[in-house]
Short mmCIF file of C-alpha atoms in Angstrom, two decimals:
data_model
loop_
_atom_site.label_atom_id
_atom_site.label_comp_id
_atom_site.label_asym_id
_atom_site.label_seq_id
_atom_site.Cartn_x
_atom_site.Cartn_y
_atom_site.Cartn_z
CA GLN A 1 14.46 44.61 -15.79
CA LYS A 2 18.22 43.51 -15.90
CA GLU A 3 20.01 41.26 -14.56
CA VAL A 4 22.56 43.78 -12.99
CA GLU A 5 22.09 47.46 -12.71
CA GLN A 6 24.04 49.79 -11.29
CA ASN A 7 24.12 53.42 -11.52
CA SER A 8 26.21 54.47 -14.59
CA GLY A 9 27.72 57.30 -13.24
CA PRO A 10 30.05 59.44 -13.82
CA LEU A 11 30.55 59.29 -9.77
CA SER A 12 33.19 61.64 -8.90
CA VAL A 13 34.19 62.31 -5.53
CA PRO A 14 37.94 64.70 -3.96
CA GLU A 15 40.72 63.01 -2.75
CA GLY A 16 41.00 61.27 0.04
CA ALA A 17 37.15 60.54 0.23
CA ILE A 18 34.97 57.27 0.80
CA ALA A 19 34.10 56.13 -3.01
CA SER A 20 30.16 53.97 -2.37
CA LEU A 21 29.34 52.15 -5.38
CA ASN A 22 26.80 50.09 -5.91
CA CYS A 23 24.89 47.20 -8.01
CA THR A 24 21.73 45.51 -7.53
CA TYR A 25 20.79 41.43 -9.38
CA SER A 26 17.73 40.02 -10.53
CA ASP A 27 18.74 36.48 -10.06
CA ARG A 28 17.99 34.76 -6.74
CA VAL A 29 20.26 32.12 -7.33
CA SER A 30 23.48 33.47 -8.34
CA GLN A 31 25.78 32.67 -5.15
CA SER A 32 28.98 34.66 -6.44
CA PHE A 33 29.97 38.73 -6.82
CA PHE A 34 32.52 40.51 -8.15
CA TRP A 35 34.09 43.70 -8.51
CA TYR A 36 35.97 44.82 -11.71
CA ARG A 37 37.57 48.17 -12.34
CA GLN A 38 38.73 48.37 -16.43
CA TYR A 39 40.48 51.52 -17.53
CA SER A 40 39.35 52.91 -20.29
CA GLY A 41 40.78 50.98 -23.41
CA LYS A 42 41.70 48.21 -21.12
CA SER A 43 40.25 44.60 -19.88
CA PRO A 44 38.01 44.43 -16.69
CA GLU A 45 40.10 43.67 -14.10
CA LEU A 46 39.72 41.40 -10.12
CA ILE A 47 39.58 43.25 -7.03
CA MET A 48 37.46 41.81 -5.32
CA SER A 49 34.44 39.17 -3.95
CA ILE A 50 32.37 38.39 -1.89
CA TYR A 51 30.01 35.46 -1.18
CA SER A 52 28.65 35.94 2.51
CA ASN A 53 25.58 38.75 3.36
CA GLY A 54 27.78 40.57 5.12
CA ASP A 55 31.04 42.69 4.64
CA LYS A 56 35.02 42.01 3.26
CA GLU A 57 37.54 43.69 3.89
CA ASP A 58 40.35 44.09 1.14
CA GLY A 59 43.63 47.28 1.89
CA ARG A 60 40.86 50.42 0.95
CA PHE A 61 38.37 48.52 -0.43
CA THR A 62 35.28 46.96 1.21
CA ALA A 63 32.49 45.49 -0.46
CA GLN A 64 28.99 44.32 0.95
CA LEU A 65 26.04 41.74 -0.07
CA ASN A 66 22.69 41.51 1.14
CA LYS A 67 21.03 38.07 0.16
CA ALA A 68 18.16 39.48 1.22
CA SER A 69 17.95 42.54 0.02
CA GLN A 70 19.95 41.69 -3.77
CA TYR A 71 22.09 44.24 -3.58
CA VAL A 72 26.50 45.25 -3.88
CA SER A 73 28.74 47.08 -2.47
CA LEU A 74 31.41 49.13 -2.93
CA LEU A 75 33.31 50.90 -0.77
CA ILE A 76 36.77 52.10 -2.14
CA ARG A 77 38.66 54.61 1.05
CA ASP A 78 40.99 57.56 0.56
CA SER A 79 40.25 57.63 -2.80
CA GLN A 80 42.96 58.63 -5.31
CA PRO A 81 43.01 59.65 -8.76
CA SER A 82 44.10 55.98 -10.24
CA ASP A 83 40.54 54.58 -8.46
CA SER A 84 39.53 56.90 -11.59
CA ALA A 85 38.36 53.93 -13.75
CA THR A 86 34.54 52.28 -14.65
CA TYR A 87 33.46 49.47 -11.52
CA LEU A 88 31.38 46.47 -12.83
CA CYS A 89 29.93 44.53 -10.66
CA ALA A 90 29.39 41.25 -11.61
CA VAL A 91 27.26 38.57 -10.04
CA LYS A 92 27.38 33.85 -10.92
CA PRO A 93 24.12 32.14 -11.06
CA SER A 94 25.65 30.73 -14.45
CA GLY A 95 28.26 32.35 -16.60
CA MET A 96 29.58 35.50 -15.17
CA ARG A 97 26.59 38.46 -15.83
CA PHE A 98 28.37 42.09 -15.51
CA GLY A 99 26.33 45.48 -14.82
CA ALA A 100 26.51 48.50 -17.51
CA GLY A 101 29.38 50.25 -14.88
CA THR A 102 29.77 53.26 -12.87
CA ARG A 103 32.26 55.86 -13.71
CA LEU A 104 34.28 56.90 -10.94
CA THR A 105 36.24 60.34 -11.67
CA VAL A 106 38.26 61.05 -8.20
CA LYS A 107 40.01 64.52 -8.74
CA PRO A 108 42.63 66.49 -6.97
CA GLU B 1 52.24 31.40 -15.50
CA THR B 2 50.87 32.73 -19.12
CA GLY B 3 47.63 34.81 -18.63
CA VAL B 4 44.55 35.01 -20.98
CA THR B 5 45.96 35.52 -24.62
CA GLN B 6 43.47 36.60 -27.84
CA SER B 7 44.20 37.38 -31.62
CA PRO B 8 43.98 38.81 -33.28
CA THR B 9 43.83 41.85 -31.75
CA HIS B 10 42.00 44.21 -34.11
CA LEU B 11 40.31 43.10 -36.67
CA ILE B 12 37.69 44.56 -39.54
CA LYS B 13 35.53 42.88 -41.89
CA THR B 14 32.08 43.25 -43.78
CA ARG B 15 29.11 42.85 -43.16
CA GLY B 16 27.86 39.44 -44.11
CA GLN B 17 31.68 38.08 -43.72
CA GLN B 18 32.96 35.33 -41.07
CA VAL B 19 35.89 35.58 -38.47
CA THR B 20 37.16 33.83 -35.43
CA LEU B 21 38.78 34.83 -33.01
CA ARG B 22 40.81 32.87 -30.41
CA CYS B 23 42.14 32.53 -27.00
CA SER B 24 44.10 30.51 -24.98
CA SER B 25 43.29 30.33 -20.71
CA GLN B 26 45.11 30.98 -18.26
CA SER B 27 47.54 28.09 -17.29
CA GLY B 28 45.59 25.55 -14.91
CA HIS B 29 42.36 27.30 -16.43
CA ASN B 30 39.85 24.48 -16.96
CA THR B 31 36.74 27.22 -18.19
CA VAL B 32 36.32 29.87 -20.15
CA SER B 33 34.10 32.18 -20.98
CA TRP B 34 33.43 34.61 -23.96
CA TYR B 35 31.91 38.13 -23.80
CA GLN B 36 30.85 41.54 -26.07
CA GLN B 37 30.74 44.83 -24.83
CA ALA B 38 30.11 47.24 -26.79
CA LEU B 39 31.33 51.27 -26.28
CA GLY B 40 29.91 52.67 -23.55
CA GLN B 41 28.64 49.05 -22.04
CA GLY B 42 29.84 46.47 -19.24
CA PRO B 43 30.55 43.19 -21.05
CA GLN B 44 27.41 40.71 -22.33
CA PHE B 45 28.04 37.13 -21.32
CA ILE B 46 28.12 34.73 -24.88
CA PHE B 47 28.62 31.92 -23.78
CA GLN B 48 31.13 29.77 -21.43
CA TYR B 49 32.82 26.51 -22.49
CA TYR B 50 34.24 24.36 -19.45
CA ARG B 51 35.78 20.35 -20.50
CA GLU B 52 35.27 21.64 -24.40
CA GLU B 53 31.29 21.35 -24.04
CA GLU B 54 29.00 25.07 -24.34
CA ASN B 55 27.39 25.08 -20.29
CA GLY B 56 25.90 28.63 -20.01
CA ARG B 57 24.47 30.74 -22.65
CA GLY B 58 23.67 34.56 -23.03
CA ASN B 59 21.04 35.36 -25.42
CA PHE B 60 22.76 35.18 -28.20
CA PRO B 61 22.28 34.27 -31.62
CA PRO B 62 23.35 30.72 -32.90
CA ARG B 63 25.00 32.62 -35.96
CA PHE B 64 27.40 32.87 -33.30
CA SER B 65 29.14 29.79 -32.22
CA GLY B 66 32.62 28.26 -29.79
CA LEU B 67 34.70 25.01 -29.17
CA GLN B 68 37.40 24.54 -26.73
CA PHE B 69 39.78 22.44 -28.06
CA PRO B 70 41.59 19.43 -25.08
CA ASN B 71 44.76 22.66 -23.69
CA TYR B 72 40.80 24.85 -22.08
CA SER B 73 42.48 27.04 -25.54
CA SER B 74 38.53 28.62 -27.63
CA GLU B 75 37.49 29.45 -30.31
CA LEU B 76 33.87 32.33 -30.96
CA ASN B 77 33.38 31.95 -34.50
CA VAL B 78 30.43 34.55 -35.97
CA ASN B 79 29.02 33.43 -39.38
CA ALA B 80 27.09 36.46 -41.09
CA LEU B 81 28.39 39.39 -39.76
CA GLU B 82 26.46 42.43 -38.90
CA LEU B 83 27.10 46.03 -37.83
CA ASP B 84 26.40 45.95 -34.70
CA ASP B 85 28.49 43.24 -34.40
CA SER B 86 30.87 45.70 -33.87
CA ALA B 87 32.76 45.70 -30.25
CA LEU B 88 34.98 44.37 -27.61
CA TYR B 89 35.02 40.95 -28.29
CA LEU B 90 36.73 39.76 -24.04
CA CYS B 91 37.86 35.90 -23.53
CA ALA B 92 37.49 35.02 -19.63
CA SER B 93 39.60 32.00 -18.31
CA SER B 94 38.43 30.55 -14.73
CA GLN B 95 38.90 27.12 -13.41
CA ILE B 96 36.16 25.37 -11.91
CA GLY B 97 36.17 23.28 -8.74
CA HIS B 98 38.53 25.29 -6.86
CA GLY B 99 36.04 27.38 -5.52
CA ASP B 100 35.05 30.36 -6.63
CA ILE B 101 38.15 32.72 -8.02
CA GLY B 102 36.65 34.68 -11.25
CA TYR B 103 37.61 35.21 -13.95
CA THR B 104 40.81 36.31 -15.65
CA PHE B 105 40.28 38.79 -18.78
CA GLY B 106 42.38 38.40 -21.76
CA SER B 107 42.91 41.68 -23.55
CA GLY B 108 40.69 42.10 -26.20
CA THR B 109 39.91 41.60 -30.24
CA ARG B 110 37.89 44.91 -31.57
CA LEU B 111 35.67 43.66 -34.48
CA THR B 112 34.69 46.22 -37.10
CA VAL B 113 32.02 45.45 -38.90
CA VAL B 114 31.96 47.85 -42.60
#
């Protein structure tokens, strides 16, 4: 079982729609959870972090965490073409472990 | 405030050779981690250094080794290069002790082994 699993996609949504990205993790001792965005040919950049069960909102982004289900998600509201990228879920037991990423395409 | 810088940006090596990649942490960060990212894959954790000591390691063989220096800069050394070592190598820095703020990544070193 992989430490962090994501649907590789690609996920395609129309401009203005909600994009929903999901992630599960295997290590129950994980305490910190992150979403990174990676544009093609670039390095990952942090967009959200979450540490407690529930929702955390930051602008158009909402991260959701359910530790009992070992599940993290990211919602992107009012998706824009500039949101087209690979989204990486990361968890931190010791050292940050990444999923394979979900490629999101937002079509104008 | 400077970000994370890596050198070189690109490198071509021959199978069996050794390579050293370098990373300067973001100002104020005391932790550095190294990742290998193959094309189309997520970053794979190699190891992490805190206060010049390795304090976490992923599933990589011993021929992958590292150092962290007193100024928090770091090196990744790979011996006996194999073709499968061709990848983007990412360095990321963070600050332990001031909450969990996530990692800041450098632009990476693209290593090609031929």
